Tab-separated table of C-alpha atoms in Angstrom:
chain	number	residue	atom	x	y	z
A	796	UNK	CA	-72.382	0.896	10.887
A	797	UNK	CA	-69.223	-0.094	12.794
A	798	UNK	CA	-69.898	2.685	15.298
A	799	UNK	CA	-73.411	1.349	15.889
A	800	UNK	CA	-72.225	-2.266	16.191
A	801	UNK	CA	-69.486	-1.286	18.621
A	802	UNK	CA	-71.870	0.696	20.799
A	803	UNK	CA	-74.334	-2.208	20.787
A	804	UNK	CA	-71.543	-4.651	21.653
A	805	UNK	CA	-70.294	-2.401	24.439
A	806	UNK	CA	-73.811	-2.024	25.880
A	807	UNK	CA	-74.327	-5.781	25.674
A	808	UNK	CA	-70.996	-6.549	27.367
A	809	UNK	CA	-71.722	-3.951	30.045
A	810	UNK	CA	-74.556	-6.052	31.452
A	811	UNK	CA	-73.182	-9.435	30.405
A	812	UNK	CA	-70.001	-8.937	32.424
A	813	UNK	CA	-72.136	-8.583	35.552
A	814	UNK	CA	-74.808	-11.071	34.494
A	815	UNK	CA	-75.091	-12.498	38.000
A	816	UNK	CA	-76.574	-9.171	39.009
A	817	UNK	CA	-78.313	-8.215	35.759
A	818	UNK	CA	-79.713	-11.567	34.613
A	819	UNK	CA	-79.589	-14.132	37.436
A	820	UNK	CA	-80.957	-11.810	40.151
A	821	UNK	CA	-84.183	-10.851	38.302
A	822	UNK	CA	-84.737	-14.532	37.461
A	823	UNK	CA	-84.536	-15.356	41.168
A	824	UNK	CA	-86.947	-12.502	42.010
A	825	UNK	CA	-89.489	-13.841	39.505
A	826	UNK	CA	-89.083	-17.347	40.862
A	827	UNK	CA	-89.817	-16.093	44.384
A	828	UNK	CA	-92.961	-14.319	43.150
A	829	UNK	CA	-94.071	-17.561	41.536
A	830	UNK	CA	-93.386	-19.689	44.584
A	831	UNK	CA	-95.150	-17.321	46.983
A	832	UNK	CA	-98.205	-16.361	44.897
A	833	UNK	CA	-98.429	-19.814	43.343
A	834	UNK	CA	-98.375	-21.478	46.762
A	835	UNK	CA	-101.040	-19.177	48.190
A	836	UNK	CA	-103.418	-18.975	45.218
A	837	UNK	CA	-102.930	-21.942	42.923
A	838	UNK	CA	-105.523	-24.159	44.577
A	839	UNK	CA	-108.106	-21.363	44.837
A	840	UNK	CA	-107.929	-19.477	41.563
A	841	UNK	CA	-108.345	-20.276	37.883
A	842	UNK	CA	-108.129	-17.626	35.165
A	843	UNK	CA	-109.485	-18.158	31.641
A	844	UNK	CA	-109.817	-21.825	32.628
A	845	UNK	CA	-106.079	-22.027	33.311
A	846	UNK	CA	-104.455	-22.947	36.646
A	847	UNK	CA	-103.286	-19.793	38.463
A	848	UNK	CA	-99.631	-20.829	38.528
A	849	UNK	CA	-99.661	-21.376	34.739
A	850	UNK	CA	-101.458	-18.044	34.249
A	851	UNK	CA	-98.812	-16.313	36.380
A	852	UNK	CA	-95.713	-17.513	34.502
A	853	UNK	CA	-96.127	-15.520	31.230
A	854	UNK	CA	-96.978	-12.387	33.242
A	855	UNK	CA	-93.818	-12.725	35.295
A	856	UNK	CA	-91.727	-13.359	32.173
A	857	UNK	CA	-93.065	-10.250	30.460
A	858	UNK	CA	-92.776	-8.125	33.595
A	859	UNK	CA	-89.090	-8.998	33.864
A	860	UNK	CA	-88.535	-8.369	30.137
A	861	UNK	CA	-89.962	-4.861	30.545
A	862	UNK	CA	-88.313	-3.960	33.843
A	863	UNK	CA	-84.893	-5.184	32.745
A	864	UNK	CA	-85.033	-3.461	29.363
A	865	UNK	CA	-85.809	-0.241	31.234
A	866	UNK	CA	-83.097	-0.858	33.823
A	867	UNK	CA	-80.426	-1.492	31.200
A	868	UNK	CA	-80.693	1.668	29.124
A	869	UNK	CA	-81.500	3.950	32.063
A	870	UNK	CA	-78.707	2.708	34.339
A	871	UNK	CA	-76.139	2.774	31.550
A	872	UNK	CA	-76.913	6.384	30.660
A	873	UNK	CA	-77.172	7.740	34.194
A	874	UNK	CA	-73.971	5.998	35.224
A	875	UNK	CA	-72.119	7.346	32.194
A	876	UNK	CA	-73.469	10.840	32.833
A	877	UNK	CA	-72.581	10.874	36.518
A	878	UNK	CA	-69.082	9.426	36.071
A	879	UNK	CA	-68.446	11.585	32.990
A	880	UNK	CA	-67.668	8.592	30.762
A	881	UNK	CA	-70.576	9.672	28.521
A	882	UNK	CA	-67.957	11.750	26.635
A	883	UNK	CA	-66.617	8.537	25.108
A	884	UNK	CA	-69.859	8.096	23.153
A	885	UNK	CA	-70.498	11.803	22.566
A	886	UNK	CA	-67.123	12.606	21.025
A	887	UNK	CA	-67.233	10.053	18.167
A	888	UNK	CA	-69.284	10.603	14.991
A	889	UNK	CA	-72.125	8.245	15.951
A	890	UNK	CA	-75.438	9.476	14.459
A	891	UNK	CA	-78.253	9.879	16.981
A	892	UNK	CA	-80.349	7.191	15.243
A	893	UNK	CA	-77.543	4.641	15.635
A	894	UNK	CA	-77.083	5.761	19.246
A	895	UNK	CA	-80.775	5.124	19.905
A	896	UNK	CA	-80.812	1.738	18.185
A	897	UNK	CA	-77.691	0.471	19.954
A	898	UNK	CA	-79.035	1.323	23.416
A	899	UNK	CA	-82.522	-0.009	22.675
A	900	UNK	CA	-81.364	-3.287	21.108
A	901	UNK	CA	-78.893	-4.018	23.912
A	902	UNK	CA	-81.614	-3.306	26.489
A	903	UNK	CA	-84.076	-5.551	24.636
A	904	UNK	CA	-81.402	-8.264	24.516
A	905	UNK	CA	-81.060	-8.097	28.304
A	906	UNK	CA	-84.831	-8.134	28.718
A	907	UNK	CA	-85.159	-11.195	26.476
A	908	UNK	CA	-82.302	-13.038	28.199
A	909	UNK	CA	-83.916	-12.442	31.581
A	910	UNK	CA	-87.290	-13.452	30.131
A	911	UNK	CA	-85.886	-16.739	28.813
A	912	UNK	CA	-84.194	-17.287	32.177
A	913	UNK	CA	-87.472	-16.748	34.042
A	914	UNK	CA	-89.251	-19.100	31.661
A	915	UNK	CA	-86.614	-21.823	32.122
A	916	UNK	CA	-86.690	-21.429	35.908
A	917	UNK	CA	-90.463	-21.422	36.263
A	918	UNK	CA	-91.587	-23.814	33.561
A	919	UNK	CA	-91.070	-26.755	35.954
A	920	UNK	CA	-93.843	-25.492	38.237
A	921	UNK	CA	-96.530	-24.906	35.610
A	922	UNK	CA	-98.196	-26.629	32.700
A	923	UNK	CA	-97.341	-24.386	29.785
A	924	UNK	CA	-97.854	-24.639	26.076
A	925	UNK	CA	-97.136	-21.918	23.591
A	926	UNK	CA	-100.016	-21.910	21.115
A	927	UNK	CA	-98.934	-18.808	19.191
A	928	UNK	CA	-95.179	-18.283	19.635
A	929	UNK	CA	-94.988	-15.378	17.159
A	930	UNK	CA	-97.379	-13.348	19.269
A	931	UNK	CA	-95.188	-13.841	22.350
A	932	UNK	CA	-92.080	-12.818	20.422
A	933	UNK	CA	-93.661	-9.748	18.858
A	934	UNK	CA	-95.020	-8.500	22.193
A	935	UNK	CA	-91.704	-9.173	23.939
A	936	UNK	CA	-89.794	-7.246	21.246
A	937	UNK	CA	-92.073	-4.216	21.060
A	938	UNK	CA	-92.706	-4.134	24.821
A	939	UNK	CA	-88.995	-4.438	25.541
A	940	UNK	CA	-88.254	-1.784	22.914
A	941	UNK	CA	-90.793	0.596	24.442
A	942	UNK	CA	-89.333	0.204	27.936
A	943	UNK	CA	-85.778	0.467	26.615
A	944	UNK	CA	-86.676	3.792	24.977
A	945	UNK	CA	-88.408	4.918	28.180
A	946	UNK	CA	-85.223	3.962	30.019
A	947	UNK	CA	-83.240	6.191	27.671
A	948	UNK	CA	-85.522	9.130	28.402
A	949	UNK	CA	-85.250	8.476	32.147
A	950	UNK	CA	-81.457	8.127	31.948
A	951	UNK	CA	-81.078	11.309	29.914
A	952	UNK	CA	-83.505	13.291	32.088
A	953	UNK	CA	-82.126	12.184	35.459
A	954	UNK	CA	-79.178	14.040	36.893
A	955	UNK	CA	-78.973	11.988	40.073
A	956	UNK	CA	-79.603	8.340	40.922
A	957	UNK	CA	-82.542	9.250	43.170
A	958	UNK	CA	-84.315	10.943	40.248
A	959	UNK	CA	-83.969	7.755	38.253
A	960	UNK	CA	-85.160	5.727	41.257
A	961	UNK	CA	-88.233	7.977	41.468
A	962	UNK	CA	-88.974	7.375	37.766
A	963	UNK	CA	-88.597	3.644	38.343
A	964	UNK	CA	-90.532	3.409	41.622
A	965	UNK	CA	-93.358	5.832	40.884
A	966	UNK	CA	-93.945	5.144	37.195
A	967	UNK	CA	-92.427	1.899	35.940
A	968	UNK	CA	-93.200	-0.301	38.962
A	969	UNK	CA	-96.880	0.713	39.317
A	970	UNK	CA	-97.420	0.444	35.547
A	971	UNK	CA	-96.007	-3.076	35.467
A	972	UNK	CA	-97.389	-4.369	38.778
A	973	UNK	CA	-100.917	-3.061	38.028
A	974	UNK	CA	-101.020	-4.375	34.489
A	975	UNK	CA	-102.518	-7.808	35.037
A	976	UNK	CA	-99.324	-9.723	35.721
A	977	UNK	CA	-100.915	-11.286	38.811
A	978	UNK	CA	-104.589	-11.207	37.805
A	979	UNK	CA	-107.011	-10.848	34.931
A	980	UNK	CA	-108.420	-7.330	34.902
A	981	UNK	CA	-111.932	-8.817	34.625
A	982	UNK	CA	-111.641	-9.848	38.269
A	983	UNK	CA	-111.381	-6.149	39.183
A	984	UNK	CA	-114.249	-3.742	40.035
A	985	UNK	CA	-115.597	-1.892	36.986
A	986	UNK	CA	-113.759	1.369	37.730
A	987	UNK	CA	-110.349	-0.321	38.007
A	988	UNK	CA	-111.097	-2.421	34.925
A	989	UNK	CA	-111.727	0.760	32.950
A	990	UNK	CA	-108.620	2.418	34.345
A	991	UNK	CA	-106.475	-0.605	33.452
A	992	UNK	CA	-107.306	-0.024	29.790
A	993	UNK	CA	-105.318	3.233	29.982
A	994	UNK	CA	-102.211	1.336	31.077
A	995	UNK	CA	-100.221	0.323	27.967
A	996	UNK	CA	-98.429	-2.400	29.950
A	997	UNK	CA	-101.754	-4.191	30.351
A	998	UNK	CA	-101.830	-4.721	26.549
A	999	UNK	CA	-98.246	-6.015	26.534
A	1000	UNK	CA	-98.912	-8.560	29.281
A	1001	UNK	CA	-102.282	-9.570	27.840
A	1002	UNK	CA	-100.942	-9.968	24.302
A	1003	UNK	CA	-97.872	-11.862	25.476
A	1004	UNK	CA	-100.087	-14.190	27.520
A	1005	UNK	CA	-102.299	-14.766	24.468
A	1006	UNK	CA	-99.311	-16.402	22.783
A	1007	UNK	CA	-99.270	-19.035	25.543
A	1008	UNK	CA	-102.948	-19.804	26.070
A	1009	UNK	CA	-104.721	-18.487	22.961
A	1010	UNK	CA	-107.095	-16.524	25.211
A	1011	UNK	CA	-106.835	-12.967	26.435
A	1012	UNK	CA	-108.809	-10.106	27.971
A	1013	UNK	CA	-108.476	-8.039	24.763
A	1014	UNK	CA	-108.049	-9.167	21.126
A	1015	UNK	CA	-104.287	-9.534	20.463
A	1016	UNK	CA	-104.535	-7.382	17.328
A	1017	UNK	CA	-105.897	-4.513	19.423
A	1018	UNK	CA	-103.170	-4.993	22.035
A	1019	UNK	CA	-100.475	-5.046	19.363
A	1020	UNK	CA	-101.803	-1.849	17.797
A	1021	UNK	CA	-101.648	-0.086	21.197
A	1022	UNK	CA	-98.155	-1.387	21.963
A	1023	UNK	CA	-96.747	-0.501	18.529
A	1024	UNK	CA	-98.309	2.983	18.691
A	1025	UNK	CA	-96.807	3.587	22.145
A	1026	UNK	CA	-93.431	2.271	20.992
A	1027	UNK	CA	-93.475	4.570	17.956
A	1028	UNK	CA	-94.460	7.607	20.043
A	1029	UNK	CA	-91.819	7.048	22.752
A	1030	UNK	CA	-89.155	6.249	20.135
A	1031	UNK	CA	-89.891	9.445	18.230
A	1032	UNK	CA	-89.685	11.453	21.440
A	1033	UNK	CA	-86.370	9.818	22.365
A	1034	UNK	CA	-84.937	10.419	18.901
A	1035	UNK	CA	-85.991	14.041	19.072
A	1036	UNK	CA	-84.293	14.493	22.448
A	1037	UNK	CA	-81.129	12.828	21.152
A	1038	UNK	CA	-81.117	14.995	18.026
A	1039	UNK	CA	-81.361	18.116	20.175
A	1040	UNK	CA	-78.715	16.775	22.542
A	1041	UNK	CA	-81.102	17.494	25.428
A	1042	UNK	CA	-79.233	17.196	28.746
A	1043	UNK	CA	-76.363	15.500	26.924
A	1044	UNK	CA	-74.775	18.312	24.930
A	1045	UNK	CA	-74.855	21.607	26.846
B	921	UNK	CA	-54.033	25.752	3.406
B	922	UNK	CA	-57.246	25.270	5.391
B	923	UNK	CA	-56.756	26.014	9.099
B	924	UNK	CA	-56.810	22.962	11.346
B	925	UNK	CA	-59.318	24.801	13.520
B	926	UNK	CA	-61.220	27.946	12.647
B	927	UNK	CA	-63.254	29.645	15.359
B	928	UNK	CA	-65.348	32.670	14.388
B	929	UNK	CA	-67.143	34.886	16.903
B	930	UNK	CA	-68.265	32.087	19.219
B	931	UNK	CA	-70.569	33.110	22.044
B	932	UNK	CA	-71.851	30.834	24.798
B	933	UNK	CA	-73.925	31.610	27.871
B	934	UNK	CA	-74.796	29.353	30.779
B	935	UNK	CA	-77.825	31.138	32.184
B	936	UNK	CA	-76.653	34.658	32.994
B	937	UNK	CA	-72.968	33.687	32.857
B	938	UNK	CA	-71.195	34.544	29.625
B	939	UNK	CA	-68.650	31.746	29.228
B	940	UNK	CA	-67.484	32.756	25.731
B	941	UNK	CA	-67.820	36.354	24.630
B	942	UNK	CA	-67.144	36.273	20.902
B	943	UNK	CA	-63.993	34.182	20.541
B	944	UNK	CA	-62.316	34.145	17.125
B	945	UNK	CA	-59.042	32.474	16.236
B	946	UNK	CA	-57.475	30.220	13.642
B	947	UNK	CA	-55.087	27.390	14.434
B	948	UNK	CA	-52.970	26.334	11.487
B	949	UNK	CA	-52.243	22.757	10.517
B	950	UNK	CA	-49.153	21.361	12.210
B	951	UNK	CA	-49.119	23.941	15.000
B	952	UNK	CA	-48.490	23.128	18.662
B	953	UNK	CA	-50.952	25.637	20.058
B	954	UNK	CA	-51.378	26.624	23.696
B	955	UNK	CA	-54.714	27.806	25.092
B	956	UNK	CA	-53.982	29.330	28.468
B	957	UNK	CA	-55.946	31.186	31.063
B	958	UNK	CA	-57.071	31.091	34.694
B	959	UNK	CA	-59.886	28.858	35.866
B	960	UNK	CA	-63.186	30.074	34.437
B	961	UNK	CA	-61.541	31.803	31.473
B	962	UNK	CA	-63.541	29.698	29.009
B	963	UNK	CA	-60.855	27.267	27.799
B	964	UNK	CA	-62.817	24.100	28.510
B	965	UNK	CA	-66.038	25.646	27.187
B	966	UNK	CA	-64.219	26.496	23.965
B	967	UNK	CA	-62.769	22.984	23.698
B	968	UNK	CA	-66.160	21.429	24.480
B	969	UNK	CA	-67.706	23.564	21.726
B	970	UNK	CA	-64.988	22.425	19.343
B	971	UNK	CA	-65.652	18.790	20.284
B	972	UNK	CA	-69.422	19.108	19.892
B	973	UNK	CA	-70.065	18.515	23.600
B	974	UNK	CA	-71.527	22.000	23.916
B	975	UNK	CA	-73.526	23.940	21.353
B	976	UNK	CA	-72.502	27.590	21.135
B	977	UNK	CA	-75.251	30.233	21.119
B	978	UNK	CA	-73.725	31.766	17.994
B	979	UNK	CA	-70.616	31.688	15.866
B	980	UNK	CA	-69.019	28.907	13.872
B	981	UNK	CA	-66.282	26.383	14.528
B	982	UNK	CA	-64.661	24.308	11.827
B	983	UNK	CA	-62.176	21.440	12.049
B	984	UNK	CA	-60.134	21.115	8.847
B	985	UNK	CA	-62.895	23.023	7.068
B	986	UNK	CA	-65.775	20.927	8.456
B	987	UNK	CA	-68.409	22.666	10.573
B	988	UNK	CA	-68.693	20.948	13.973
B	989	UNK	CA	-72.503	21.134	13.908
B	990	UNK	CA	-73.570	20.889	10.253
B	991	UNK	CA	-70.832	18.442	9.252
B	992	UNK	CA	-70.307	16.899	12.680
B	993	UNK	CA	-69.417	13.401	11.487
B	994	UNK	CA	-66.377	14.486	9.509
B	995	UNK	CA	-65.385	17.142	12.063
B	996	UNK	CA	-65.425	14.619	14.925
B	997	UNK	CA	-63.514	12.043	12.901
B	998	UNK	CA	-60.718	14.574	12.484
B	999	UNK	CA	-60.532	15.424	16.170
B	1000	UNK	CA	-59.130	13.588	19.186
B	1001	UNK	CA	-59.900	15.017	22.615
B	1002	UNK	CA	-58.311	14.189	25.951
B	1003	UNK	CA	-60.878	15.365	28.499
B	1004	UNK	CA	-59.854	17.192	31.629
B	1005	UNK	CA	-61.781	14.951	34.036
B	1006	UNK	CA	-60.328	11.574	34.921
B	1007	UNK	CA	-63.159	9.478	33.496
B	1008	UNK	CA	-63.267	5.803	32.615
B	1009	UNK	CA	-65.647	2.937	32.011
B	1010	UNK	CA	-65.230	0.484	34.907
B	1011	UNK	CA	-66.519	-2.537	32.972
B	1012	UNK	CA	-63.553	-2.912	30.631
B	1013	UNK	CA	-59.814	-3.424	30.623
B	1014	UNK	CA	-57.384	-1.117	28.835
B	1015	UNK	CA	-57.294	-2.989	25.540
B	1016	UNK	CA	-61.075	-3.402	25.431
B	1017	UNK	CA	-61.469	0.297	26.163
B	1018	UNK	CA	-59.247	1.192	23.223
B	1019	UNK	CA	-60.874	-1.316	20.866
B	1020	UNK	CA	-64.309	0.041	21.750
B	1021	UNK	CA	-63.199	3.652	21.254
B	1022	UNK	CA	-61.671	2.669	17.938
B	1023	UNK	CA	-64.948	1.020	16.883
B	1024	UNK	CA	-66.923	4.154	17.732
B	1025	UNK	CA	-64.847	5.892	15.059
B	1026	UNK	CA	-65.595	3.142	12.564
B	1027	UNK	CA	-62.276	1.318	12.860
B	1028	UNK	CA	-62.060	-2.418	13.549
B	1029	UNK	CA	-58.893	-4.521	13.670
B	1030	UNK	CA	-56.827	-1.626	14.939
B	1031	UNK	CA	-54.590	-3.677	17.215
B	1032	UNK	CA	-51.290	-2.739	15.564
B	1033	UNK	CA	-51.858	0.951	16.232
B	1034	UNK	CA	-53.317	0.204	19.684
B	1035	UNK	CA	-50.172	-1.752	20.551
B	1036	UNK	CA	-48.012	1.118	19.349
B	1037	UNK	CA	-49.917	3.635	21.458
B	1038	UNK	CA	-49.761	1.327	24.493
B	1039	UNK	CA	-46.019	0.983	24.002
B	1040	UNK	CA	-45.409	4.729	23.685
B	1041	UNK	CA	-47.540	5.545	26.700
B	1042	UNK	CA	-45.893	2.790	28.740
B	1043	UNK	CA	-49.210	0.974	29.087
B	1044	UNK	CA	-48.304	-2.314	27.376
B	1045	UNK	CA	-48.022	-4.193	30.671
B	1046	UNK	CA	-51.459	-2.912	31.715
B	1047	UNK	CA	-53.291	-3.864	28.516
B	1048	UNK	CA	-55.356	-6.584	30.210
B	1049	UNK	CA	-55.893	-4.776	33.509
B	1050	UNK	CA	-59.364	-3.470	34.345
B	1051	UNK	CA	-59.617	0.314	34.305
B	1052	UNK	CA	-60.699	0.351	37.970
B	1053	UNK	CA	-57.374	-1.118	39.030
B	1054	UNK	CA	-55.227	1.566	37.406
B	1055	UNK	CA	-53.670	4.476	39.277
B	1056	UNK	CA	-54.739	8.035	38.436
B	1057	UNK	CA	-51.681	8.569	36.256
B	1058	UNK	CA	-52.324	5.344	34.355
B	1059	UNK	CA	-55.954	6.291	33.793
B	1060	UNK	CA	-54.761	9.620	32.399
B	1061	UNK	CA	-52.532	7.761	29.954
B	1062	UNK	CA	-55.485	5.679	28.797
B	1063	UNK	CA	-57.449	8.881	28.167
B	1064	UNK	CA	-54.614	10.080	25.961
B	1065	UNK	CA	-54.575	6.705	24.180
B	1066	UNK	CA	-58.350	6.896	23.606
B	1067	UNK	CA	-57.979	10.293	21.962
B	1068	UNK	CA	-55.305	8.958	19.617
B	1069	UNK	CA	-56.867	5.632	18.711
B	1070	UNK	CA	-58.427	6.856	15.438
B	1071	UNK	CA	-55.273	8.787	14.390
B	1072	UNK	CA	-56.918	12.207	14.317
B	1073	UNK	CA	-55.015	15.007	12.558
B	1074	UNK	CA	-56.081	17.449	15.277
B	1075	UNK	CA	-55.474	16.502	18.909
B	1076	UNK	CA	-56.834	18.489	21.848
B	1077	UNK	CA	-55.248	17.932	25.233
B	1078	UNK	CA	-57.218	19.531	28.057
B	1079	UNK	CA	-54.800	19.582	30.983
B	1080	UNK	CA	-53.369	16.168	30.165
B	1081	UNK	CA	-50.630	16.189	32.806
B	1082	UNK	CA	-52.733	17.116	35.844
B	1083	UNK	CA	-51.814	14.625	38.571
B	1084	UNK	CA	-49.278	12.842	36.413
B	1085	UNK	CA	-45.752	12.034	37.604
B	1086	UNK	CA	-42.626	13.519	36.027
B	1087	UNK	CA	-41.580	10.358	34.228
B	1088	UNK	CA	-44.933	9.981	32.490
B	1089	UNK	CA	-45.039	13.659	31.585
B	1090	UNK	CA	-41.727	13.333	29.834
B	1091	UNK	CA	-42.818	10.176	28.012
B	1092	UNK	CA	-46.140	11.745	27.086
B	1093	UNK	CA	-44.589	14.923	25.713
B	1094	UNK	CA	-42.018	12.943	23.772
B	1095	UNK	CA	-44.860	11.016	22.110
B	1096	UNK	CA	-46.984	14.112	21.497
B	1097	UNK	CA	-43.968	15.927	20.027
B	1098	UNK	CA	-43.440	13.002	17.694
B	1099	UNK	CA	-47.067	13.184	16.571
B	1100	UNK	CA	-46.687	16.943	16.075
B	1101	UNK	CA	-43.526	16.300	14.063
B	1102	UNK	CA	-45.512	13.900	11.872
B	1103	UNK	CA	-47.948	16.699	11.059
B	1104	UNK	CA	-50.633	16.394	13.753
B	1105	UNK	CA	-51.956	19.678	15.065
B	1106	UNK	CA	-51.823	19.835	18.855
B	1107	UNK	CA	-53.999	22.110	20.983
B	1108	UNK	CA	-52.989	22.161	24.613
B	1109	UNK	CA	-54.516	23.696	27.712
B	1110	UNK	CA	-52.440	23.466	30.850
B	1111	UNK	CA	-51.758	25.232	34.104
B	1112	UNK	CA	-48.110	24.134	33.869
B	1113	UNK	CA	-46.874	27.203	32.009
B	1114	UNK	CA	-43.298	25.927	31.718
B	1115	UNK	CA	-44.687	23.041	29.638
B	1116	UNK	CA	-46.555	25.450	27.374
B	1117	UNK	CA	-43.418	27.592	27.036
B	1118	UNK	CA	-41.336	24.595	26.056
B	1119	UNK	CA	-43.846	22.998	23.699
B	1120	UNK	CA	-46.135	25.561	22.069
B	1121	UNK	CA	-45.271	27.560	18.943
B	1122	UNK	CA	-48.203	29.900	19.466
B	1123	UNK	CA	-50.301	30.776	22.466
B	1124	UNK	CA	-53.699	32.329	23.110
B	1125	UNK	CA	-54.333	33.820	26.532
B	1126	UNK	CA	-57.977	33.817	27.590
B	1127	UNK	CA	-59.733	35.770	30.307
B	1128	UNK	CA	-63.447	35.971	31.070
B	1129	UNK	CA	-64.465	34.322	27.838
B	1130	UNK	CA	-62.266	36.444	25.560
B	1131	UNK	CA	-58.911	35.988	23.871
B	1132	UNK	CA	-56.824	38.824	25.318
B	1133	UNK	CA	-53.495	37.892	23.726
B	1134	UNK	CA	-52.654	35.771	20.699
B	1135	UNK	CA	-49.154	35.483	19.325
B	1136	UNK	CA	-46.210	33.199	18.850
B	1137	UNK	CA	-44.559	32.121	22.079
B	1138	UNK	CA	-41.391	33.897	20.953
B	1139	UNK	CA	-43.202	37.216	20.361
B	1140	UNK	CA	-45.066	37.004	23.670
B	1141	UNK	CA	-41.782	36.426	25.489
B	1142	UNK	CA	-39.998	39.158	23.500
B	1143	UNK	CA	-42.563	41.704	24.618
B	1144	UNK	CA	-41.506	41.047	28.208
B	1145	UNK	CA	-37.706	40.715	28.077
B	1146	UNK	CA	-36.237	38.436	30.694
B	1147	UNK	CA	-39.629	37.245	31.898
B	1148	UNK	CA	-40.767	33.652	32.028
B	1149	UNK	CA	-44.096	32.680	30.425
B	1150	UNK	CA	-45.567	32.541	33.916
B	1151	UNK	CA	-44.584	36.187	34.477
B	1152	UNK	CA	-45.925	37.133	31.036
B	1153	UNK	CA	-49.164	35.358	31.912
B	1154	UNK	CA	-49.551	37.147	35.256
B	1155	UNK	CA	-48.795	40.557	33.738
B	1156	UNK	CA	-51.205	40.044	30.841
B	1157	UNK	CA	-53.979	38.937	33.160
B	1158	UNK	CA	-53.457	42.001	35.349
B	1159	UNK	CA	-53.671	44.425	32.432
């Protein structure tokens, strides 16, 4: 237990000590998205009867939760692997389950901190009410957990920073940007609507947004089932890789 | 008495390269044991296998009777390893680094022992300095401190004095000798053969993944009268 707590604490401090870069910067990025898209579209678009700028805020919050949870676990592992400091966590008797939990929880913590930061920075520009706060929390936790576990897989798999960048740019970014952060999928042509249903991030964004407005493209129970199933599958894969020591123990 | 380390017929390949070709040896508790050989002999692979960083293809390794794979938690708790590479975590200062390492081994509130290690390794004045700001020699000392922070009975030093100045070497060996005197088993790999000659009771010479000589330092030297350990090493490798 102490080993797990220490690893969690170390992972938390790792990003907290550079929080200007790991927390403040993504908040600023989200704020810029809001200002630009909000300025251009707010007077022209309404979604689910909600002003566009209000519709946009929960999507941006969730997008930053996911991207930062991924960034935390993946960057920590790749950096430790490349510098060799990974030995400090491989030599001690930390069970692989505790290893997984510590990395995932610290990454979720960063995601949530950034998410709260985005919410605090953007709430002044939009009329927001949270009609079902538990739904927002549950989606943020499971979505963040899923991306944290994905970040672990990416960090373990990658041997160079450019491999991790490829994972991030060609998988994570498209999945999050094309998930309905900036639009409702029902504004899309039929083909793209159908395709969006195969993107698990769509369910995270949609379910998270439900917590704010009480309306969504898909029933929140369905979205939660998809997100929890994906989280369980990716977690099991990550645990299996850790148990085998894949790319960590030669 | 159970050997501190028991290695039985350990084989390891990396692709087509055979890094360990059936290594077997026992290291008794309280020994100061030298593991010597040229680059590529398999020393670091053997140490990595012992530390659980590498999984051998076959064979068994035990630390104080605990299998490093089946009973890895206990085996790792009993082992402290100073890695060969000069690695560090740039986010933390020296004291934080040692507290974190201590926590990984399940030990909180370890500051008395941490202070003692810092004192013995002449790091006390650097306790609050970030790892990035330390010289290479200082970083090496911190690696030694990290390996000792959970008071392991078996300590592995993989070329601990590479790039370290004379003063630190002397201080380091004085401290390691003290630990050995208190009953800790020390396993040392080094390219400084005069250090091995002065410190080790028993030595294994490795070449191409095999142990080609294993005896007490005195017996190895006696077999080559008048020769230094370096000369013994060169002759054995040429045989």
